mmCIF file of C-alpha atoms and ligand atoms in Angstrom:
data_model
loop_
_atom_site.group_PDB
_atom_site.id
_atom_site.type_symbol
_atom_site.label_atom_id
_atom_site.label_comp_id
_atom_site.label_asym_id
_atom_site.label_seq_id
_atom_site.Cartn_x
_atom_site.Cartn_y
_atom_site.Cartn_z
ATOM 1 C CA UNK A 267 -85.205 43.214 -190.167
ATOM 2 C CA UNK A 268 -81.818 45.025 -189.416
ATOM 3 C CA UNK A 269 -79.445 44.136 -186.690
ATOM 4 C CA UNK A 270 -80.258 47.544 -185.170
ATOM 5 C CA UNK A 271 -84.209 47.238 -185.618
ATOM 6 C CA UNK A 272 -83.678 43.714 -183.846
ATOM 7 C CA UNK A 273 -81.548 45.011 -181.150
ATOM 8 C CA UNK A 274 -84.351 47.977 -180.786
ATOM 9 C CA UNK A 275 -87.226 44.653 -180.479
ATOM 10 C CA UNK A 276 -85.002 42.908 -178.026
ATOM 11 C CA UNK A 277 -84.537 45.672 -175.407
ATOM 12 C CA UNK A 278 -88.094 46.523 -175.926
ATOM 13 C CA UNK A 279 -88.988 43.009 -174.661
ATOM 14 C CA UNK A 280 -86.361 42.729 -171.777
ATOM 15 C CA UNK A 281 -87.544 46.020 -170.493
ATOM 16 C CA UNK A 282 -91.211 44.556 -170.499
ATOM 17 C CA UNK A 283 -90.188 41.743 -168.389
ATOM 18 C CA UNK A 284 -87.536 43.701 -166.172
ATOM 19 C CA UNK A 285 -89.649 44.107 -163.477
ATOM 20 C CA UNK A 286 -91.030 40.526 -163.362
ATOM 21 C CA UNK A 287 -89.435 37.966 -160.704
ATOM 22 C CA UNK A 288 -87.140 35.830 -162.433
ATOM 23 C CA UNK A 289 -87.736 37.856 -165.449
ATOM 24 C CA UNK A 290 -84.752 36.690 -167.767
ATOM 25 C CA UNK A 291 -86.486 33.240 -168.458
ATOM 26 C CA UNK A 292 -89.865 35.005 -169.357
ATOM 27 C CA UNK A 293 -88.095 37.396 -171.375
ATOM 28 C CA UNK A 294 -85.851 33.955 -173.434
ATOM 29 C CA UNK A 295 -89.144 32.323 -173.951
ATOM 30 C CA UNK A 296 -90.670 35.459 -175.660
ATOM 31 C CA UNK A 297 -88.264 35.847 -177.835
ATOM 32 C CA UNK A 298 -87.831 32.589 -178.871
ATOM 33 C CA UNK A 299 -91.836 32.334 -179.313
ATOM 34 C CA UNK A 300 -91.236 35.458 -181.601
ATOM 35 C CA UNK A 301 -88.192 34.820 -183.372
ATOM 36 C CA UNK A 302 -88.602 30.878 -183.309
ATOM 37 C CA UNK A 303 -84.800 31.380 -181.781
ATOM 38 C CA UNK A 304 -82.813 32.940 -179.749
ATOM 39 C CA UNK A 305 -80.831 35.340 -181.814
ATOM 40 C CA UNK A 306 -76.601 35.470 -181.377
ATOM 41 C CA UNK A 307 -77.419 39.322 -179.790
ATOM 42 C CA UNK A 308 -80.039 38.712 -177.563
ATOM 43 C CA UNK A 309 -77.530 38.034 -175.039
ATOM 44 C CA UNK A 310 -75.797 40.847 -175.176
ATOM 45 C CA UNK A 311 -78.499 43.111 -175.612
ATOM 46 C CA UNK A 312 -80.660 41.686 -172.595
ATOM 47 C CA UNK A 313 -78.282 41.485 -169.901
ATOM 48 C CA UNK A 314 -77.886 44.947 -168.949
ATOM 49 C CA UNK A 315 -81.608 45.365 -168.313
ATOM 50 C CA UNK A 316 -81.304 42.442 -165.867
ATOM 51 C CA UNK A 317 -78.201 43.430 -164.278
ATOM 52 C CA UNK A 318 -76.434 40.256 -165.429
ATOM 53 C CA UNK A 319 -73.036 39.747 -168.029
ATOM 54 C CA UNK A 320 -73.700 38.138 -171.241
ATOM 55 C CA UNK A 321 -71.685 35.627 -170.173
ATOM 56 C CA UNK A 322 -74.509 34.895 -167.374
ATOM 57 C CA UNK A 323 -77.222 35.502 -170.249
ATOM 58 C CA UNK A 324 -75.675 32.836 -172.584
ATOM 59 C CA UNK A 325 -75.171 30.532 -169.866
ATOM 60 C CA UNK A 326 -79.043 30.524 -169.248
ATOM 61 C CA UNK A 327 -79.405 29.975 -172.809
ATOM 62 C CA UNK A 328 -77.012 26.811 -173.373
ATOM 63 C CA UNK A 329 -78.424 25.148 -170.425
ATOM 64 C CA UNK A 330 -81.776 25.016 -171.154
ATOM 65 C CA UNK A 331 -81.985 22.891 -174.746
ATOM 66 C CA UNK A 332 -85.648 24.049 -175.606
ATOM 67 C CA UNK A 333 -83.812 27.562 -176.378
ATOM 68 C CA UNK A 334 -82.176 27.137 -179.941
ATOM 69 C CA UNK A 335 -79.432 29.653 -180.957
ATOM 70 C CA UNK A 336 -80.077 28.478 -184.862
ATOM 71 C CA UNK A 337 -83.156 29.129 -186.890
ATOM 72 C CA UNK A 338 -85.779 25.847 -186.598
ATOM 73 C CA UNK A 339 -87.336 24.670 -189.596
ATOM 74 C CA UNK A 340 -90.748 25.063 -190.595
ATOM 75 C CA UNK A 341 -91.534 21.373 -189.327
ATOM 76 C CA UNK A 342 -89.945 20.297 -185.899
ATOM 77 C CA UNK A 343 -89.546 16.686 -185.544
ATOM 78 C CA UNK A 344 -88.873 15.412 -182.448
ATOM 79 C CA UNK A 345 -88.243 11.446 -181.364
ATOM 80 C CA UNK A 346 -88.635 10.534 -177.859
ATOM 81 C CA UNK A 347 -85.239 9.001 -176.630
ATOM 82 C CA UNK A 348 -86.263 8.365 -172.889
ATOM 83 C CA UNK A 349 -86.225 4.781 -171.171
ATOM 84 C CA UNK A 350 -89.636 3.531 -172.310
ATOM 85 C CA UNK A 351 -89.157 4.582 -176.161
ATOM 86 C CA UNK A 352 -85.496 2.822 -175.954
ATOM 87 C CA UNK A 353 -87.094 -0.206 -175.050
ATOM 88 C CA UNK A 354 -89.269 -0.084 -177.843
ATOM 89 C CA UNK A 355 -86.651 0.687 -180.291
ATOM 90 C CA UNK A 356 -86.176 4.182 -180.439
ATOM 91 C CA UNK A 357 -82.313 3.944 -180.891
ATOM 92 C CA UNK A 358 -82.732 2.147 -184.257
ATOM 93 C CA UNK A 359 -85.558 5.016 -185.324
ATOM 94 C CA UNK A 360 -83.049 7.575 -184.281
ATOM 95 C CA UNK A 361 -80.790 6.395 -186.919
ATOM 96 C CA UNK A 362 -82.942 6.179 -189.451
ATOM 97 C CA UNK A 363 -84.495 9.185 -189.148
ATOM 98 C CA UNK A 364 -81.147 10.798 -188.621
ATOM 99 C CA UNK A 365 -79.624 9.007 -191.890
ATOM 100 C CA UNK A 366 -83.080 10.159 -193.720
ATOM 101 C CA UNK A 367 -82.869 13.173 -192.972
ATOM 102 C CA UNK A 368 -79.405 13.901 -193.261
ATOM 103 C CA UNK A 369 -79.779 15.991 -190.197
ATOM 104 C CA UNK A 370 -78.381 15.447 -186.518
ATOM 105 C CA UNK A 371 -80.254 16.757 -183.480
ATOM 106 C CA UNK A 372 -80.510 20.061 -183.452
ATOM 107 C CA UNK A 373 -80.226 20.726 -187.014
ATOM 108 C CA UNK A 374 -82.427 22.046 -189.419
ATOM 109 C CA UNK A 375 -82.566 21.151 -193.335
ATOM 110 C CA UNK A 376 -80.711 23.850 -195.848
ATOM 111 C CA UNK A 377 -84.462 24.246 -197.314
ATOM 112 C CA UNK A 378 -85.755 25.627 -193.904
ATOM 113 C CA UNK A 379 -88.452 22.841 -193.826
ATOM 114 C CA UNK A 380 -87.276 20.316 -191.107
ATOM 115 C CA UNK A 381 -85.738 20.504 -187.667
ATOM 116 C CA UNK A 382 -84.911 17.106 -186.088
ATOM 117 C CA UNK A 383 -84.674 17.149 -181.801
ATOM 118 C CA UNK A 384 -84.824 14.320 -179.398
ATOM 119 C CA UNK A 385 -86.987 14.945 -176.496
ATOM 120 C CA UNK A 386 -87.572 13.141 -172.960
ATOM 121 C CA UNK A 387 -91.122 11.314 -172.909
ATOM 122 C CA UNK A 388 -94.124 12.525 -174.653
ATOM 123 C CA UNK A 389 -96.699 10.526 -172.075
ATOM 124 C CA UNK A 390 -97.291 7.563 -174.738
ATOM 125 C CA UNK A 391 -94.420 5.219 -172.939
ATOM 126 C CA UNK A 392 -96.860 2.137 -173.712
ATOM 127 C CA UNK A 393 -96.922 2.760 -177.235
ATOM 128 C CA UNK A 394 -93.544 3.651 -178.318
ATOM 129 C CA UNK A 395 -91.289 4.848 -180.110
ATOM 130 C CA UNK A 396 -93.080 8.111 -179.621
ATOM 131 C CA UNK A 397 -92.611 10.896 -182.066
ATOM 132 C CA UNK A 398 -94.338 14.638 -182.010
ATOM 133 C CA UNK A 399 -94.181 16.635 -185.164
ATOM 134 C CA UNK A 400 -95.261 20.087 -184.774
ATOM 135 C CA UNK A 401 -98.503 19.523 -182.626
ATOM 136 C CA UNK A 402 -99.280 16.403 -183.751
ATOM 137 C CA UNK A 403 -98.179 12.956 -182.032
ATOM 138 C CA UNK A 404 -97.459 9.395 -183.435
ATOM 139 C CA UNK A 405 -96.885 6.271 -181.759
ATOM 140 C CA UNK A 406 -95.558 2.859 -182.606
ATOM 141 C CA UNK A 407 -93.306 4.705 -185.188
ATOM 142 C CA UNK A 408 -90.948 2.655 -187.319
ATOM 143 C CA UNK A 409 -88.600 3.127 -190.158
ATOM 144 C CA UNK A 410 -91.618 2.948 -192.659
ATOM 145 C CA UNK A 411 -94.190 5.009 -190.656
ATOM 146 C CA UNK A 412 -91.096 7.826 -190.286
ATOM 147 C CA UNK A 413 -90.772 7.694 -194.109
ATOM 148 C CA UNK A 414 -94.110 8.238 -194.289
ATOM 149 C CA UNK A 415 -94.527 11.109 -191.723
ATOM 150 C CA UNK A 416 -91.408 12.609 -193.343
ATOM 151 C CA UNK A 417 -92.434 12.349 -197.014
ATOM 152 C CA UNK A 418 -95.968 14.080 -196.039
ATOM 153 C CA UNK A 419 -93.841 17.241 -194.711
ATOM 154 C CA UNK A 420 -91.528 17.096 -198.062
ATOM 155 C CA UNK A 421 -94.367 16.702 -200.596
HETATM 156 S S1 FES B 196 -90.742 7.266 -172.769
HETATM 157 FE FE1 FES B 196 -91.004 8.022 -174.739
HETATM 158 S S2 FES B 196 -93.172 8.495 -174.595
HETATM 159 FE FE2 FES B 196 -92.516 8.251 -172.267
#
């Protein structure tokens, strides 16, 4: 898709949310859902529709960490780093996973297969460390289990 086509599509989406109360947030969710991330030209394209500045829209995008400014990997690996999982050893799992994948949080592998992110509580607190891979939940994840999970994603 060319930049012009993308701009046009984003403007159409913005117009569809323009009259909605607090329409910017639903619009950004719609953009994220459609493209998997918020393209760089989004803020400048949609800001006038909502009578906002580009900086204001950029501020909203960067404030909410669920909005991604880069394309995400095919599979999203999220490690819970909230308190209960910390008490169960998620910090060492985080470091192991980052080293194993050679990714930091918010990054995606060069082949576009895996994105690594943190998450704050998956509701599995007594069974941590907890991990979500796409829509699948894993509990009591140690380094060995994470190695298997990653192997399945990459094979
Ligand atoms: S603290 Fe990790 S699942 Fe709740």
